[in-house]
Coordinates of N, CA and C in Angstrom, one line a residue:
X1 N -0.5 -18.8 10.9 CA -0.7 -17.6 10.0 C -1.9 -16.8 10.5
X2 N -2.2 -15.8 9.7 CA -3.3 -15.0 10.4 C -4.2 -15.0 9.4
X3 N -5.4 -14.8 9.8 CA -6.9 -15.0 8.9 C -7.6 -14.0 9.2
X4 N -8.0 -13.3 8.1 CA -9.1 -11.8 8.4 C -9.9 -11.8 7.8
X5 N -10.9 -12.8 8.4 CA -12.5 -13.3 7.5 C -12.9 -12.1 6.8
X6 N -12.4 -10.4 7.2 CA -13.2 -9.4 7.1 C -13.1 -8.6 5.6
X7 N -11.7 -9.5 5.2 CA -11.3 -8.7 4.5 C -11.2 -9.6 3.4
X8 N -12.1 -10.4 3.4 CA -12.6 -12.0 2.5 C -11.2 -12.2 1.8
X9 N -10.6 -13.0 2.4 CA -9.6 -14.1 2.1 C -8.6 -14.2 3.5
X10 N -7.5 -15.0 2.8 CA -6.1 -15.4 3.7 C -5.2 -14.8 4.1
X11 N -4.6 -14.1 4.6 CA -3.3 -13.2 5.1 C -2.5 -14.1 5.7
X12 N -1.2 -14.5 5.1 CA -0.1 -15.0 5.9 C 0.9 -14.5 5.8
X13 N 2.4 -14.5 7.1 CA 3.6 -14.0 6.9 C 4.2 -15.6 7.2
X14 N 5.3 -15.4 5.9 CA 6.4 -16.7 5.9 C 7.7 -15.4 6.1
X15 N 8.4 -16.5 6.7 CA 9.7 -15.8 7.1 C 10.5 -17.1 6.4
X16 N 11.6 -16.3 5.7 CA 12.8 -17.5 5.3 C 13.7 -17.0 5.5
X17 N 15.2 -17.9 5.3 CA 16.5 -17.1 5.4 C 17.0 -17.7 4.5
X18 N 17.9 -17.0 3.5 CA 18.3 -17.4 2.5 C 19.8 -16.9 2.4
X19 N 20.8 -18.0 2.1 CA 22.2 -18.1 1.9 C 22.3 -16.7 1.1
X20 N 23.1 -16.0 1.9 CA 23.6 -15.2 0.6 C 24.9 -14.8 0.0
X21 N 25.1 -14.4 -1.0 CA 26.6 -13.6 -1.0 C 27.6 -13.8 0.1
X22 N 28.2 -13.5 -0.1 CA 29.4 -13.7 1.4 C 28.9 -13.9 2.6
X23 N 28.3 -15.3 2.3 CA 27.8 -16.5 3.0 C 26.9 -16.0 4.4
X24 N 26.7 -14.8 4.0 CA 25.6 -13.9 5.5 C 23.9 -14.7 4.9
X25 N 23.1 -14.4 6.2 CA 22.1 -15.4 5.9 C 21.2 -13.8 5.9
X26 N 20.6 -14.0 4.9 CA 19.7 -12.8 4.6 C 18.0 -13.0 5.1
X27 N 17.7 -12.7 6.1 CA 15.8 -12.9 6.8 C 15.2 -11.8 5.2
X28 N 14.2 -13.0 5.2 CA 13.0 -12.2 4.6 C 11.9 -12.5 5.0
X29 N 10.8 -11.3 4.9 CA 9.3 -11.5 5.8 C 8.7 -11.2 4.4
X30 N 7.9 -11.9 3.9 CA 6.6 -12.5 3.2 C 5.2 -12.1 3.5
X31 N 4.7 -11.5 2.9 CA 3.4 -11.5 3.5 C 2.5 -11.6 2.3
X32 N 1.7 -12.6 2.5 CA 0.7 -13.0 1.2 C -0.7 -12.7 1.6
X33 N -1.6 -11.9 0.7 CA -2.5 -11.8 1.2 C -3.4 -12.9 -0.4
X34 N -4.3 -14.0 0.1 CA -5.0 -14.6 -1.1 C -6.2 -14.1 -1.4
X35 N -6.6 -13.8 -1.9 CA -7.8 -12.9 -2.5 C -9.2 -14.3 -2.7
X36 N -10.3 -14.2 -2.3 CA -11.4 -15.3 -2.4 C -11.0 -16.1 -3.6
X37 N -11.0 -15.2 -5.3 CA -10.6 -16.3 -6.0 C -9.7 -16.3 -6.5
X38 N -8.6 -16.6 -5.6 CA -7.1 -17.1 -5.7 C -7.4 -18.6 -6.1
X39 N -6.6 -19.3 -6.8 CA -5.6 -18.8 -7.6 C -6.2 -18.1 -9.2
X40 N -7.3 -17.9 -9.1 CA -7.9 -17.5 -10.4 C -7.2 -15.9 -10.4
X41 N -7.3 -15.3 -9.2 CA -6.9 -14.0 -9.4 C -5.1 -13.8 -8.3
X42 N -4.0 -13.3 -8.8 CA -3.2 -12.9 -8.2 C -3.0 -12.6 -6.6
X43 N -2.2 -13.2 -6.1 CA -2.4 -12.8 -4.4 C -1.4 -11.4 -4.1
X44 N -1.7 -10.3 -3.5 CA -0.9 -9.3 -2.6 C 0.4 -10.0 -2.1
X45 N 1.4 -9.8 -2.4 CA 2.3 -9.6 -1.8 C 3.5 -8.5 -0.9
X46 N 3.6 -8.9 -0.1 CA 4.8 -7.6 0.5 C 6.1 -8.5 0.9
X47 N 6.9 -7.6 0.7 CA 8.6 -7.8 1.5 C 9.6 -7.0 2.0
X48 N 9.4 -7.6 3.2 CA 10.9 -6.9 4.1 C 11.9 -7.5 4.8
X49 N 12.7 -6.9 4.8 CA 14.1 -7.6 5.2 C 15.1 -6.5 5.9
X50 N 15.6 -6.8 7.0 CA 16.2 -5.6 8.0 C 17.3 -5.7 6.7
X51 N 17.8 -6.5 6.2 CA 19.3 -6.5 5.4 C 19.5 -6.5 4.0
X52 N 17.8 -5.6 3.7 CA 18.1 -5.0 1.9 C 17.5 -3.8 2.4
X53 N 17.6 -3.2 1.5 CA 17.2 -1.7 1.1 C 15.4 -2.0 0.9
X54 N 15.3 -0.9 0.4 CA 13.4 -1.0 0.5 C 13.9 -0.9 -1.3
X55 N 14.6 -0.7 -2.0 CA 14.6 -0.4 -3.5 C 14.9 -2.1 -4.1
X56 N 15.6 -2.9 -2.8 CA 15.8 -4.2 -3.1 C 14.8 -5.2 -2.7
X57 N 14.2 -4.8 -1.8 CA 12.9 -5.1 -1.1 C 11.6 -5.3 -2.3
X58 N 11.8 -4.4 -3.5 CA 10.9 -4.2 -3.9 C 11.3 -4.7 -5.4
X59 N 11.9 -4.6 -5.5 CA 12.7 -5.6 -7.0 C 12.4 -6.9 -6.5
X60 N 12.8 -7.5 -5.4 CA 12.0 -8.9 -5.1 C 10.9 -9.2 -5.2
X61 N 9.8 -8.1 -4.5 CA 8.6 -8.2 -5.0 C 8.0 -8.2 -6.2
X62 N 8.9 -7.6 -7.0 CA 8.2 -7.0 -8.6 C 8.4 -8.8 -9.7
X63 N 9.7 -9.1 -8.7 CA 10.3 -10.6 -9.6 C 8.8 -11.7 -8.9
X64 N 8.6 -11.5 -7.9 CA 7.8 -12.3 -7.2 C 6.3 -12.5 -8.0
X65 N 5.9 -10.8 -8.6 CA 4.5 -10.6 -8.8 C 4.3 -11.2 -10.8
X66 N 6.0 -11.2 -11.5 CA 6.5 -11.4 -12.3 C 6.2 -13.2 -12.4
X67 N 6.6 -14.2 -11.5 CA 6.7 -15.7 -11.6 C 5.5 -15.6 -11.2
X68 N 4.6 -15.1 -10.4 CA 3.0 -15.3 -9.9 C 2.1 -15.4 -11.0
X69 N 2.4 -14.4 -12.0 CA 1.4 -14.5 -13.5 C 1.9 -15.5 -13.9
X70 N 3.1 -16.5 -14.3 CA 3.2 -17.0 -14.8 C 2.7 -18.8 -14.3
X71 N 2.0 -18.5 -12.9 CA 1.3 -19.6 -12.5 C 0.0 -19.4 -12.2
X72 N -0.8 -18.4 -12.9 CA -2.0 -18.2 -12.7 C -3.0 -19.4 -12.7
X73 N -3.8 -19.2 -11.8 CA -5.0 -20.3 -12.0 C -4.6 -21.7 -11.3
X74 N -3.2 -22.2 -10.9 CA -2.4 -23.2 -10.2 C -2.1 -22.2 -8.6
X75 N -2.5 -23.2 -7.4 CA -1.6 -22.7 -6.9 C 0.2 -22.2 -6.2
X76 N 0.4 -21.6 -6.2 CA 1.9 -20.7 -6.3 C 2.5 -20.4 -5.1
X77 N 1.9 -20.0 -4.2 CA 2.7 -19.5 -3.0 C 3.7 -20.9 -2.8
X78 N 4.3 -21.9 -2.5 CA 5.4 -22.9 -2.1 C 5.9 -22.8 -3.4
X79 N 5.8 -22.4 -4.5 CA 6.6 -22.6 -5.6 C 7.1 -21.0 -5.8
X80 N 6.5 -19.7 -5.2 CA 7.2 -18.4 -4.9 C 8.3 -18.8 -3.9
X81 N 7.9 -19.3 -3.2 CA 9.0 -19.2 -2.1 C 10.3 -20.1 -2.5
X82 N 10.0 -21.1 -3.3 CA 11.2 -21.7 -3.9 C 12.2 -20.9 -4.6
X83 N 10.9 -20.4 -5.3 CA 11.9 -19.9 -6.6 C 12.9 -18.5 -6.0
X84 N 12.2 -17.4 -4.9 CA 12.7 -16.7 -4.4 C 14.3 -17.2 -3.2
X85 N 13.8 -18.5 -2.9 CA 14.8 -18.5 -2.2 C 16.4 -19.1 -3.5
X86 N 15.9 -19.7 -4.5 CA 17.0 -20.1 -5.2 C 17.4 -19.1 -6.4
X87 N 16.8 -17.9 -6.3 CA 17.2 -16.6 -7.0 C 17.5 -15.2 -6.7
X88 N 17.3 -14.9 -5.5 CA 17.9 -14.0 -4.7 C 18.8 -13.5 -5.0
X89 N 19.8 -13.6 -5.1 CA 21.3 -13.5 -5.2 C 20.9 -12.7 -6.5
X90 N 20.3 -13.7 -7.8 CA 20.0 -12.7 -9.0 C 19.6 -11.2 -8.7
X91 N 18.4 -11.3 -8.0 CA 17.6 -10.2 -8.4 C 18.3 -8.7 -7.2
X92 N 18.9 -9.3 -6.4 CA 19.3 -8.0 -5.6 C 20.9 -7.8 -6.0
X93 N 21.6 -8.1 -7.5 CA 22.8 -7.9 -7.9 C 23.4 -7.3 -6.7
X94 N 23.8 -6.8 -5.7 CA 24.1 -6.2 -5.0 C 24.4 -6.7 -3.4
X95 N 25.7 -6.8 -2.8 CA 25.7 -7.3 -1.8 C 25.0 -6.5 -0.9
X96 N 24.0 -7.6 -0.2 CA 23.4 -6.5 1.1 C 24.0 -5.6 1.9
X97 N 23.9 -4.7 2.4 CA 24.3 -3.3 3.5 C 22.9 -3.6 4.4
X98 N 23.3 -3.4 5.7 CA 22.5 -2.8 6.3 C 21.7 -1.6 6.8
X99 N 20.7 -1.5 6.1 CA 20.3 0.1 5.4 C 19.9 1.1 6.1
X100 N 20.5 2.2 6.6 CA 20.3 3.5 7.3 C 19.5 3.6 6.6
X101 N 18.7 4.8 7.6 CA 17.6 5.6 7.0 C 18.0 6.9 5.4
X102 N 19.3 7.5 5.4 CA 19.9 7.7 4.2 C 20.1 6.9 3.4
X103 N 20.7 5.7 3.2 CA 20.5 4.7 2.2 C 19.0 4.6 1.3
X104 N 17.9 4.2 2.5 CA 16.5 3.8 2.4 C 16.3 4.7 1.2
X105 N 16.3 6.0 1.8 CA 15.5 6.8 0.9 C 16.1 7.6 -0.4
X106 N 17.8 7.5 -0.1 CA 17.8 7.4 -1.3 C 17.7 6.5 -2.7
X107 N 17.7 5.1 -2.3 CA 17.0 4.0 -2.9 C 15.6 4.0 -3.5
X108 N 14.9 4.5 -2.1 CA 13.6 4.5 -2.2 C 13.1 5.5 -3.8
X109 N 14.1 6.6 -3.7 CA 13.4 7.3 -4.3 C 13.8 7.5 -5.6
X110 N 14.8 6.6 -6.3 CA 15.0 5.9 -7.4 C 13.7 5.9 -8.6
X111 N 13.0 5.6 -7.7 CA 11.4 5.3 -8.9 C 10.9 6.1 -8.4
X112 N 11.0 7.5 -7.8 CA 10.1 8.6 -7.1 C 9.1 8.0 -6.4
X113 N 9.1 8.7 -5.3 CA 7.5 8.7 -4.4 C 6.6 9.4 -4.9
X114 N 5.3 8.7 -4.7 CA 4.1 8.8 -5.6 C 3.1 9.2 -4.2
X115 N 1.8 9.9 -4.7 CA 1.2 10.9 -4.1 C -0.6 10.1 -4.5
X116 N -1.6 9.9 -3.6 CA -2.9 9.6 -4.5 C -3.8 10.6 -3.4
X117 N -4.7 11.0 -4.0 CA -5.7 11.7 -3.2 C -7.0 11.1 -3.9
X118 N -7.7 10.5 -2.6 CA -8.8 9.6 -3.5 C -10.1 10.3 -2.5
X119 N -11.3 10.7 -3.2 CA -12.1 11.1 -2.5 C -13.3 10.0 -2.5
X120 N -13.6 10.0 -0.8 CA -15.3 8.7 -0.8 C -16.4 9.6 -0.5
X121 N -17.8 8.9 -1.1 CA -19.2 9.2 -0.9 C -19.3 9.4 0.5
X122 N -19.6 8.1 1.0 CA -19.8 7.8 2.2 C -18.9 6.5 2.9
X123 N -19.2 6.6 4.2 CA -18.7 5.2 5.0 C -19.7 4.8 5.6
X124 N -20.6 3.6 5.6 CA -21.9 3.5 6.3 C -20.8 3.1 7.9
X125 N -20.2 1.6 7.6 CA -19.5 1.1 8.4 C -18.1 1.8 8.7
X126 N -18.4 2.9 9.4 CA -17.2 3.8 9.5 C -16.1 3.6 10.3
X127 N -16.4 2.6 11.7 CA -14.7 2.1 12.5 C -14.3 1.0 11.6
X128 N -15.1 0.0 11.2 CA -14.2 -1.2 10.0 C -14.1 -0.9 9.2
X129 N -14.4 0.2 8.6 CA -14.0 1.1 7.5 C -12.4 1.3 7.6
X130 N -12.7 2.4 8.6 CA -11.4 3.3 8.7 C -10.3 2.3 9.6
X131 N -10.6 1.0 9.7 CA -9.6 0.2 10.1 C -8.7 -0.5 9.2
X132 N -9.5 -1.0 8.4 CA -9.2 -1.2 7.1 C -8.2 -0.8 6.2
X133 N -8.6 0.8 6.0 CA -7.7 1.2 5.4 C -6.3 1.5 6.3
X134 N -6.8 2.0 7.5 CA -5.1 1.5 8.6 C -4.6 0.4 8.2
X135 N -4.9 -0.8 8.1 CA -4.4 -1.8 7.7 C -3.5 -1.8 6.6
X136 N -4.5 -1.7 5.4 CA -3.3 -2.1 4.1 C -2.7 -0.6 3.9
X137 N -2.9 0.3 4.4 CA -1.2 1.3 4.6 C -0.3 0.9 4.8
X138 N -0.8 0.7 6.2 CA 0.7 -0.5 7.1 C 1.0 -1.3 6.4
X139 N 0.3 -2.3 5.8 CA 1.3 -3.5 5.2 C 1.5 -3.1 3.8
X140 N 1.1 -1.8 3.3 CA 2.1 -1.8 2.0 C 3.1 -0.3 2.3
X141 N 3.1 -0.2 3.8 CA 4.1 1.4 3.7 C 3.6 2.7 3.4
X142 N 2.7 2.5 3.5 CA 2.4 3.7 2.9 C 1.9 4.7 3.8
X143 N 2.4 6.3 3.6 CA 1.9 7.4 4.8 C 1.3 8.4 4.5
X144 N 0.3 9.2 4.9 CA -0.2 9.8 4.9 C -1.6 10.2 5.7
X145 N -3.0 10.4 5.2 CA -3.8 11.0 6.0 C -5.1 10.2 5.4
X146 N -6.5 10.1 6.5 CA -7.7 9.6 6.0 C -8.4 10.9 6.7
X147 N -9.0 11.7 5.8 CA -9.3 13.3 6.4 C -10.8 13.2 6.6
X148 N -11.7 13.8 7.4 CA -13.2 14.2 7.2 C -13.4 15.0 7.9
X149 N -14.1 16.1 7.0 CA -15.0 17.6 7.3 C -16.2 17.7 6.5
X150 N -16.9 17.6 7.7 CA -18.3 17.2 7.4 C -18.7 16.4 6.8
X151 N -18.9 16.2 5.4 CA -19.8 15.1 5.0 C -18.7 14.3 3.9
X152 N -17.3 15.2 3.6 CA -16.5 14.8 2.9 C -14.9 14.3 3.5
X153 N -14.9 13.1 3.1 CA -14.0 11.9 3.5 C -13.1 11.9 2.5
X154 N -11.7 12.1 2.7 CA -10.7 11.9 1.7 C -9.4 11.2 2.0
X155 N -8.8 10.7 1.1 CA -7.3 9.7 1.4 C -6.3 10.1 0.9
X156 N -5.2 10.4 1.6 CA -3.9 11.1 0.9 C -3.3 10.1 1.3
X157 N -2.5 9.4 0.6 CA -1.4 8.3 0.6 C 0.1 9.3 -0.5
X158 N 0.9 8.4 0.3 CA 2.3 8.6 -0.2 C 3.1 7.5 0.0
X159 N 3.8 7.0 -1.2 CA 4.8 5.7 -1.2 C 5.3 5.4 -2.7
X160 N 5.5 4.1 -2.5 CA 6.0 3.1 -3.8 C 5.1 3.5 -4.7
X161 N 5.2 3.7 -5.8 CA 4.1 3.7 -7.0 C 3.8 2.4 -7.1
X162 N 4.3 1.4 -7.0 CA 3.8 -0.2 -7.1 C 2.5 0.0 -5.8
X163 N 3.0 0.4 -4.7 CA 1.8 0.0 -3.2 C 0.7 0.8 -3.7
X164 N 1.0 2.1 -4.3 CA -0.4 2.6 -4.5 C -1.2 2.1 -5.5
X165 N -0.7 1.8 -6.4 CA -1.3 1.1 -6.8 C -2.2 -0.4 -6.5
X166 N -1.4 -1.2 -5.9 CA -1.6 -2.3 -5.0 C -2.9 -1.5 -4.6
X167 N -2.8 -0.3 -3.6 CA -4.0 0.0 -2.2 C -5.1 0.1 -3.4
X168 N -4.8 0.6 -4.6 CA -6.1 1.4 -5.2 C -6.7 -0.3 -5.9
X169 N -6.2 -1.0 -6.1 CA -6.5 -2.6 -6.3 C -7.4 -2.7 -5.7
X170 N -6.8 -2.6 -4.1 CA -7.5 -3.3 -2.8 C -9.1 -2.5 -2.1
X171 N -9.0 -1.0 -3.1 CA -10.2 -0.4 -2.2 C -10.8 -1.0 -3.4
X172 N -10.8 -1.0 -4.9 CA -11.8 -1.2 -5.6 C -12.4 -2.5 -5.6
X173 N -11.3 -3.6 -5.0 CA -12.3 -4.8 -5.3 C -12.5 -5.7 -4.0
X174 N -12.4 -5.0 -2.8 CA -12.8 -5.3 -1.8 C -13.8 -5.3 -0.8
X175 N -14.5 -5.9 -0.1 CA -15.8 -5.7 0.4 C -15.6 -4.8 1.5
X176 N -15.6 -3.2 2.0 CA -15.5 -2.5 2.8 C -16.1 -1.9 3.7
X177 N -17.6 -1.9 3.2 CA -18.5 -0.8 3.8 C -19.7 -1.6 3.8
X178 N -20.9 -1.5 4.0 CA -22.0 -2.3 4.1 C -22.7 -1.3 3.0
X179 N -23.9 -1.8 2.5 CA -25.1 -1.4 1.6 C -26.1 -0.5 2.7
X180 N -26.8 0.1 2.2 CA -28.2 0.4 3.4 C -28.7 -0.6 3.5
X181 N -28.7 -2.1 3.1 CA -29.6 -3.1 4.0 C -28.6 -4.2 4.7
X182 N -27.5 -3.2 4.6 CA -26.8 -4.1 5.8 C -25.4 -5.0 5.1
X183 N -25.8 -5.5 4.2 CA -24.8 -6.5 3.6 C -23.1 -5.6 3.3
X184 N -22.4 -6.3 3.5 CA -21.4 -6.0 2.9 C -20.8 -6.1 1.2
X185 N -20.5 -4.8 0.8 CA -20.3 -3.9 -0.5 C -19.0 -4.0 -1.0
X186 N -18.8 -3.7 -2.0 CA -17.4 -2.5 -2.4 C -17.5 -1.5 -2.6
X187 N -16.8 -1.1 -2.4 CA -16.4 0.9 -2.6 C -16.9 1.6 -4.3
X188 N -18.0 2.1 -4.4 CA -18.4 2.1 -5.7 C -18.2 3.5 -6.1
X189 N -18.3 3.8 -5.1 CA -18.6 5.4 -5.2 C -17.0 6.6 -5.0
X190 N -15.6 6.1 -5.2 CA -14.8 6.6 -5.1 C -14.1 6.9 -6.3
X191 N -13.7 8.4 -6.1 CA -13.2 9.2 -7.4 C -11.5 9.3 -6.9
X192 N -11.0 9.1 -8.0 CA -9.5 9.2 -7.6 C -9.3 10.6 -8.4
X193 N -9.0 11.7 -6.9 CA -8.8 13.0 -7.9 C -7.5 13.5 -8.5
X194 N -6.4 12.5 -7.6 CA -4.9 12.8 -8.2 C -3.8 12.2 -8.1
X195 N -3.3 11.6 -9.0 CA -2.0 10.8 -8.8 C -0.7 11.2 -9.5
X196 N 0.3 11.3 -8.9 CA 1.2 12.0 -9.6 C 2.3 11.8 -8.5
X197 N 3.8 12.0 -9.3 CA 4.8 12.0 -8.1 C 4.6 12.9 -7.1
X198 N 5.6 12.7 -5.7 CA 5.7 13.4 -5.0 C 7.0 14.8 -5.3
X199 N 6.8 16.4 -5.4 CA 7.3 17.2 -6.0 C 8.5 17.4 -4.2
X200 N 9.6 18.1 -5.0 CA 10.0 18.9 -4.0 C 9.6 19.7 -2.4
X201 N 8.4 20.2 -3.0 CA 7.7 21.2 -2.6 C 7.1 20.4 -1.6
X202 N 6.3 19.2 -1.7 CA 5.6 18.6 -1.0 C 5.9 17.7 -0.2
X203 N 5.5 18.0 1.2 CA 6.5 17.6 2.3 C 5.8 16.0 2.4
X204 N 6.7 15.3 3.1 CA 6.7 14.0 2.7 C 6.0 13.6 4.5
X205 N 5.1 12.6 4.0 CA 4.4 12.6 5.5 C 5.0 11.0 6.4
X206 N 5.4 11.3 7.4 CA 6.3 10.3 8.2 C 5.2 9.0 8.6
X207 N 4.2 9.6 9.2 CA 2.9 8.1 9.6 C 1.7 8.2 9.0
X208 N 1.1 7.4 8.7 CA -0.7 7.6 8.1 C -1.8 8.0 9.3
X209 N -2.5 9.0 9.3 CA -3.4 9.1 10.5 C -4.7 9.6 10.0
X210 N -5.4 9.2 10.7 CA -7.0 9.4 10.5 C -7.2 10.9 11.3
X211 N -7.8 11.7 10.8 CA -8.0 13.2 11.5 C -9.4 13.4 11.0
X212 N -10.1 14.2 12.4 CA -11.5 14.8 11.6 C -11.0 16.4 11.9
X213 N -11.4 16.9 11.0 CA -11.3 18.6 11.2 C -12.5 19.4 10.9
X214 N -12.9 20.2 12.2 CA -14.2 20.9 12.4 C -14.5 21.8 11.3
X215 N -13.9 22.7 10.4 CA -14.5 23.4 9.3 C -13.3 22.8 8.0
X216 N -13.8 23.4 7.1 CA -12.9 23.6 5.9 C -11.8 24.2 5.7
X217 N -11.4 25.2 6.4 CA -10.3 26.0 7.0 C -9.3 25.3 7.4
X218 N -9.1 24.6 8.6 CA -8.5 23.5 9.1 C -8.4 22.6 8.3
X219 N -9.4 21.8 7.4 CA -8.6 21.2 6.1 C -7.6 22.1 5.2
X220 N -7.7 23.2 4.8 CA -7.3 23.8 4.0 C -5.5 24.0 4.7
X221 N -5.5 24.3 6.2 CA -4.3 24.9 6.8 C -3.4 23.4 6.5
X222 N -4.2 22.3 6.7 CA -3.3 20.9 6.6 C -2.8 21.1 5.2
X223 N -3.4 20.8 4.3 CA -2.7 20.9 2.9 C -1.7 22.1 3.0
X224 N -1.7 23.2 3.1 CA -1.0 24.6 3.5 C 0.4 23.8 4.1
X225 N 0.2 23.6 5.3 CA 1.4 22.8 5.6 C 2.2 22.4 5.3
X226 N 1.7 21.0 4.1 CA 2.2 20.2 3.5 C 2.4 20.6 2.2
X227 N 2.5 21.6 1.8 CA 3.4 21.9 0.4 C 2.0 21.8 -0.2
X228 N 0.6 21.6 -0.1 CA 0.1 21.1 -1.0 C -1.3 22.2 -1.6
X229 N -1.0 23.3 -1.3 CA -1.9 24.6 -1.8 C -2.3 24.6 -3.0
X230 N -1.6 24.1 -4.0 CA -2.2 23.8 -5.5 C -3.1 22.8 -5.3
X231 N -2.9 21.5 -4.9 CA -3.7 20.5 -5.1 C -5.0 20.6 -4.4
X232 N -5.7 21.5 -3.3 CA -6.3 22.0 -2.6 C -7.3 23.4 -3.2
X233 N -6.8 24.0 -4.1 CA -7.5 24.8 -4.4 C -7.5 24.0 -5.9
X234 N -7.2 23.2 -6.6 CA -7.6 22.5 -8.1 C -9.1 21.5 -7.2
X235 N -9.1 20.8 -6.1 CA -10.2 19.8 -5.9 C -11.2 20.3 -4.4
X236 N -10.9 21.1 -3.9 CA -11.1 21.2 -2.7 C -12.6 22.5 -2.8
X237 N -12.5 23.1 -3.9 CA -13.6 24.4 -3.7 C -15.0 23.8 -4.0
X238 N -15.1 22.9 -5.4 CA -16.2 22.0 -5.8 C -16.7 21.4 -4.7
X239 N -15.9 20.8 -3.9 CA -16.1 19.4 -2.7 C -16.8 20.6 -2.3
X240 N -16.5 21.0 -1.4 CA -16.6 22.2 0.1 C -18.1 22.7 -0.3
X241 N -19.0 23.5 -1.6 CA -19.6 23.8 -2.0 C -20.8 23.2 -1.0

């Protein structure tokens, strides 16, 4: 399994295969992240599987985060995996397909794609910072941009309304950034300016990337871009000031 002292707890992927439906063997990838006081507090979970949809991908998860409360404070991970492998069949009513990128998203977007723009103070610890947040993008899906011009740092994510939420979990109660005397903090100082589905209008962003942009202009042409001219001139004049 993998251990990321940095990100104070346990990170592991279990892979299982589970009987399914017309006797095809369905892979699933697991990824548990335990939080310091697990089992006092709920562990992160994610799921994927080349042979569900991401909308069944995520009904598993929701059943998964569903039997997890119900073993709070005990621990759970070998008694999730049981229970997932002997109820599968329940929760994805549906015989697997293997899912084109048209399938995906029209699944995906079932519960609409969700939009967060979260603005930070500072980053003392600015490369484990911004690695960080690379990280739990990637393992919750999620795409968009970690922006800075000048002295202002901002996070556009786009995905699952469950992962954003998940991410906004994970900046508030995780140790990210150091203090001025060095020690390692949490993010105290972050304003979440907007959460809301993703509209028509607003183009949907394919990978998450970290960008610095020399003036405010070039911030402003990125939003422009992306459909996102309202949301830019509602938070962006105050910041810039």
């Amino acid at each position: 399994f993998l251990y990321f002292p940095e990100t104070h707890g346990i990170s592991f992927r279990i892979q299982i295969s589970v009987k399914e439906l017309l006797d095809t063997d369905v892979v699933l990838k697991l990824l548990f992240h335990l939080p310091v006081n697990y089992p006092s507090a709920l562990p992160d979970i994610s799921v994927t599987s080349d042979q569900l949809t991401r909308a069944q991908c995520m009904d598993v998860k929701e059943k998964l985060f569903e039997q997890a409360k119900k073993h709070l404070s005990e621990p759970m991970v070998h008694d999730l995996i049981l229970w997932v492998q002997q109820h599968l069949k329940d929760v994805i009513k549906q015989p697997p397909t293997v899912c084109n990128e048209k399938t995906t998203l029209s699944k995906g977007t079932e519960g609409g794609i969700w939009m967060l723009l979260l603005h930070l103070d500072h980053m003392r610890a600015k490369a484990k910072y911004v690695k960080t947040v690379e990280k739990w993008a990637s393992d919750l899906r999620l795409t968009g941009r970690l922006m800075f011009v000048g002295k202002i740092i901002l996070i556009l994510l786009q995905g699952d309304r469950s992962s954003i939420k998940e991410y906004l979990i994970l900046q508030k109660t995780s140790k990210v950034d150091v203090d001025s005397g060095g020690k390692k903090c949490k993010e105290k100082m972050m304003r979440v300016l907007c959460e809301t589905e993703v509209q028509s209008q607003h183009k949907r962003f394919q990978t998450f990337e970290v960008k610095e942009y020399s003036t405010p202009q070039e911030l402003q042409k990125e939003f422009e871009t992306s459909g996102l001219t309202a949301l830019f001139s509602e938070f962006m004049p105050s910041l810039l000031k």
